[in-house]
XYZ file of C-alpha atoms in Angstrom:
315
model
C 0.007 -0.003 -0.005
C 1.295 3.506 -0.754
C 2.015 5.706 2.255
C 0.611 8.882 0.652
C -2.398 9.478 -1.559
C -2.219 12.718 -3.528
C -5.749 13.800 -4.500
C -6.262 16.349 -7.274
C -9.645 17.312 -8.751
C -9.700 18.696 -12.293
C -12.412 20.695 -14.036
C -11.522 22.140 -17.443
C -7.909 22.417 -16.329
C -6.119 21.553 -19.585
C -4.060 24.753 -19.666
C -1.787 24.023 -16.672
C -2.637 20.379 -15.990
C 0.523 18.794 -17.403
C 2.768 20.962 -15.214
C 0.771 20.071 -12.103
C 0.926 16.328 -12.854
C 4.639 16.380 -13.655
C 5.407 18.253 -10.419
C 3.912 15.391 -8.398
C 5.584 12.685 -10.469
C 8.922 14.443 -9.894
C 8.716 14.270 -6.079
C 11.812 12.937 -4.312
C 9.496 10.795 -2.155
C 8.089 8.097 -4.421
C 5.848 5.841 -2.270
C 2.606 7.548 -3.292
C -0.450 7.083 -5.459
C -1.748 10.029 -7.452
C -5.536 10.065 -7.625
C -6.713 12.486 -10.309
C -10.467 13.112 -10.398
C -11.865 14.527 -13.630
C -14.931 16.456 -12.478
C -16.901 16.404 -15.718
C -14.422 18.433 -17.756
C -15.487 19.574 -21.231
C -11.976 20.308 -22.519
C -8.985 18.006 -23.115
C -8.336 17.383 -19.406
C -9.434 13.719 -19.522
C -7.166 13.015 -22.521
C -4.187 14.604 -20.756
C -4.804 12.635 -17.570
C -5.255 9.410 -19.537
C -1.987 9.841 -21.398
C -0.046 10.251 -18.142
C -1.901 7.335 -16.496
C -0.782 5.055 -19.331
C 2.872 5.902 -18.636
C 2.921 5.893 -14.802
C 1.035 3.294 -12.784
C 1.067 5.496 -9.680
C -1.706 7.536 -11.316
C -5.269 6.403 -10.617
C -7.736 8.107 -12.931
C -11.259 8.663 -11.553
C -13.754 10.062 -14.072
C -17.008 11.568 -12.860
C -19.923 11.642 -15.299
C -20.873 15.227 -14.550
C -19.483 18.268 -12.785
C -20.112 17.793 -9.060
C -17.984 20.594 -7.593
C -14.587 20.634 -5.914
C -15.653 19.302 -2.502
C -17.523 16.306 -3.913
C -14.701 15.553 -6.358
C -12.150 15.570 -3.537
C -14.347 13.254 -1.462
C -14.552 10.830 -4.408
C -10.770 10.829 -4.635
C -10.376 10.278 -0.905
C -12.818 7.341 -1.069
C -10.384 5.627 -3.480
C -7.322 6.510 -1.371
C -5.252 3.767 0.271
C -2.562 5.932 1.851
C -2.162 6.802 5.527
C -1.788 10.445 4.492
C -3.841 12.544 2.061
C -2.003 15.307 0.207
C -4.104 17.971 -1.490
C -3.158 19.352 -4.893
C -4.718 21.719 -7.443
C -4.499 21.302 -11.204
C -3.010 24.763 -11.839
C -0.247 24.702 -9.199
C 3.254 23.228 -8.940
C 4.556 21.215 -5.969
C 8.316 21.549 -5.570
C 10.273 18.248 -5.486
C 10.851 18.084 -1.704
C 7.284 18.853 -0.690
C 5.992 15.367 0.183
C 9.234 14.256 1.845
C 9.461 17.325 4.080
C 5.844 17.001 5.165
C 6.194 13.303 5.954
C 9.346 13.931 7.993
C 7.521 16.439 10.196
C 4.336 14.367 10.559
C 6.380 11.297 11.554
C 8.002 13.268 14.398
C 4.801 15.007 15.509
C 1.880 12.570 15.774
C -0.336 15.273 17.310
C -0.344 17.237 14.030
C -3.209 16.186 11.777
C -2.938 18.895 9.103
C 0.387 20.229 7.831
C 0.682 22.946 5.203
C 3.727 24.620 3.720
C 4.760 28.084 2.714
C 3.964 29.076 -0.855
C 4.983 31.526 -3.511
C 2.389 33.164 -5.731
C 3.412 33.057 -9.393
C 1.895 34.246 -12.628
C 0.825 32.090 -15.547
C 4.441 31.714 -16.683
C 5.567 30.789 -13.130
C 7.285 34.131 -12.576
C 7.321 35.101 -8.865
C 4.707 37.629 -7.697
C 4.799 37.527 -3.891
C 5.225 35.168 -0.946
C 2.443 34.060 1.378
C 3.128 34.998 5.007
C 1.529 32.109 6.889
C 1.510 31.357 10.622
C 3.371 28.191 11.621
C 1.949 27.496 15.088
C -1.416 25.811 15.727
C -2.672 28.669 17.919
C -2.080 31.307 15.250
C -3.467 29.195 12.414
C -6.708 28.595 14.326
C -6.978 32.250 15.333
C -6.417 33.348 11.748
C -9.414 31.342 10.581
C -11.316 34.416 11.797
C -9.075 37.326 10.780
C -6.150 36.306 8.579
C -4.335 33.756 6.440
C -4.119 30.175 7.676
C -3.392 27.481 5.045
C -2.726 27.335 1.330
C -5.057 24.415 0.710
C -3.154 22.645 -2.135
C -0.035 22.621 0.075
C -1.684 20.627 2.872
C -1.140 17.017 3.920
C -3.628 15.381 6.308
C -3.813 12.148 8.251
C -6.513 10.076 6.606
C -7.997 8.850 9.902
C -8.410 12.443 11.150
C -10.052 13.468 7.877
C -12.387 10.467 8.027
C -13.359 11.242 11.616
C -14.966 14.545 10.518
C -16.537 13.124 7.364
C -14.272 14.750 4.777
C -15.284 17.848 2.839
C -18.839 19.155 3.027
C -20.206 17.755 -0.285
C -22.705 20.504 -1.095
C -20.225 23.340 -0.621
C -19.564 25.045 -3.946
C -16.754 27.312 -2.742
C -14.299 27.566 0.179
C -14.510 23.816 0.952
C -11.163 23.925 2.760
C -12.143 26.745 5.168
C -15.234 24.821 6.195
C -13.156 21.666 6.648
C -10.629 23.430 8.902
C -13.509 24.768 11.002
C -14.395 21.163 11.900
C -10.873 19.755 12.103
C -9.778 22.423 14.603
C -11.871 20.626 17.256
C -10.230 17.291 16.449
C -6.514 17.821 15.772
C -3.526 20.191 15.652
C -2.463 22.365 12.745
C 0.986 23.484 11.549
C 2.678 25.101 8.541
C 6.229 24.526 7.368
C 8.133 27.779 6.751
C 9.616 26.474 3.477
C 7.834 27.572 0.321
C 7.191 24.188 -1.290
C 4.286 25.145 -3.561
C 4.043 27.524 -6.503
C 0.505 28.904 -6.280
C -0.630 30.134 -9.656
C -2.283 33.556 -9.505
C -4.238 33.909 -12.744
C -7.543 35.445 -13.834
C -9.721 32.384 -13.233
C -8.132 31.694 -9.850
C -8.482 35.305 -8.683
C -12.125 35.300 -9.749
C -12.771 32.150 -7.684
C -11.079 33.653 -4.636
C -12.927 36.956 -4.753
C -16.262 35.639 -5.971
C -19.177 36.982 -3.905
C -20.436 33.447 -3.241
C -17.003 32.378 -1.970
C -16.775 35.365 0.361
C -20.311 34.747 1.646
C -19.615 31.076 2.346
C -16.370 31.931 4.177
C -18.309 34.458 6.258
C -20.908 31.785 7.020
C -18.144 29.506 8.363
C -16.978 32.253 10.759
C -20.562 32.886 11.845
C -21.126 29.199 12.596
C -17.879 29.004 14.584
C -18.699 32.100 16.635
C -22.136 30.738 17.480
C -20.536 27.521 18.721
C -17.909 29.387 20.759
C -19.970 32.322 22.042
C -23.559 31.193 21.680
C -24.059 34.190 19.372
C -22.483 35.803 16.317
C -23.019 39.583 16.396
C -23.237 41.044 12.906
C -20.925 43.954 13.772
C -18.242 41.536 14.977
C -18.457 39.459 11.787
C -18.117 42.618 9.681
C -15.009 43.703 11.617
C -13.457 40.240 11.275
C -14.171 40.220 7.546
C -12.596 43.653 7.135
C -9.495 42.484 8.985
C -9.337 39.379 6.798
C -9.282 41.681 3.763
C -6.562 43.858 5.374
C -8.799 46.921 5.426
C -8.038 49.930 7.625
C -10.195 50.479 10.733
C -11.019 53.715 12.500
C -10.123 54.210 16.212
C -13.559 53.132 17.471
C -13.656 50.007 15.327
C -10.103 49.117 16.441
C -11.122 49.326 20.093
C -14.146 47.154 19.422
C -12.060 44.730 17.378
C -9.567 44.431 20.265
C -12.454 43.578 22.590
C -13.841 41.014 20.107
C -10.439 39.388 19.572
C -9.771 39.137 23.319
C -13.153 37.477 23.782
C -12.416 35.116 20.889
C -9.077 34.113 22.414
C -10.701 33.428 25.793
C -13.321 31.237 24.108
C -10.744 29.253 22.100
C -8.688 28.636 25.240
C -11.827 27.708 27.177
C -12.738 25.162 24.502
C -9.206 23.632 24.672
C -8.581 24.476 21.024
C -5.720 26.822 21.922
C -3.405 26.011 24.854
C -3.197 28.502 27.725
C 0.570 28.599 27.326
C 0.034 30.180 23.883
C -2.003 33.128 25.191
C 0.956 35.517 25.041
C 1.803 34.413 21.508
C -1.736 35.138 20.304
C -2.012 38.409 22.231
C 1.153 39.677 20.513
C -0.332 38.567 17.188
C -3.532 40.507 17.955
C -1.536 43.691 18.535
C 0.309 43.259 15.244
C -2.932 42.650 13.374
C -4.563 45.705 14.935
C -1.519 47.805 14.134
C -1.907 46.709 10.535
C -5.411 48.203 10.469
C -4.094 51.661 11.351
C -3.412 54.391 8.785
C 0.107 54.189 7.378
C 1.404 57.246 9.266
C 0.385 55.763 12.623
C 2.176 52.507 11.751
C 5.344 54.464 10.972
C 5.090 56.288 14.305
C 4.674 53.037 16.269
C 7.653 51.489 14.498
C 9.745 54.579 15.318
C 8.656 54.495 18.988
C 9.537 50.807 19.344
C 12.922 51.383 17.707
C 13.821 54.300 19.988
C 12.105 53.344 23.245
C 11.648 49.562 22.976
C 7.873 49.663 23.433
């Protein structure tokens, strides 16, 4: 049995598909199966997948009769998986050669970690660098950032199959943001981590940007935060959700909204510690993170002043 099952859904992905497939086949770690799920593509995706499957028996080609959506396609792939670990992959990205090996090394040494992502570099259609993703590495910060920041680059993640099965996999009916919803359930079950190394090239192109910023995607992500707050607080005030959403989009906040956001974030931290999702020992780490996030919502001149004051007075 292979140790790792790489699961990649494809829908009309012919443009970048070959690069994505070849990046997995070129991994330094070789004990894997590569489950590629064609989600009812209408272009040449199925032909491309089939040609690679004929040449490499690690590829298992699953063909769905109609387009069922990303979450359902991933669940179909996971149902075929035999590996102890499930590695996510997207059909327009590139995994660097050491990705699987580095993730397995860390997961072998840290059995408490159920989901492990990596750093990533955003690239354009020709794989030219655009920017780097600044992701938290510690469980406490990843969980906290589900509400107000960046947490995982989904196609960089590797998960323990038993942990994923325990929560029932991806929510099948979810059309967008299936990973955010999944993390919102896994955070009650396991620990998260990110490797600092950038082991994924995350393609930033017109279709991908549209998916990320689509109104439906943003609404479904907001619904996930609302559901989490109701579970943690017993309520989900609209004003709080709006402030969290603005912070997630890196918008500036006025003085009154910053004070209210500080109050909301302190309450959120207390609730996450009370629910044993974040360890008490990590309170200081998250509190420092809160201050940095709030500072980032200030007008640029105020940020410059605070940096100057810290440099000269150490506070």
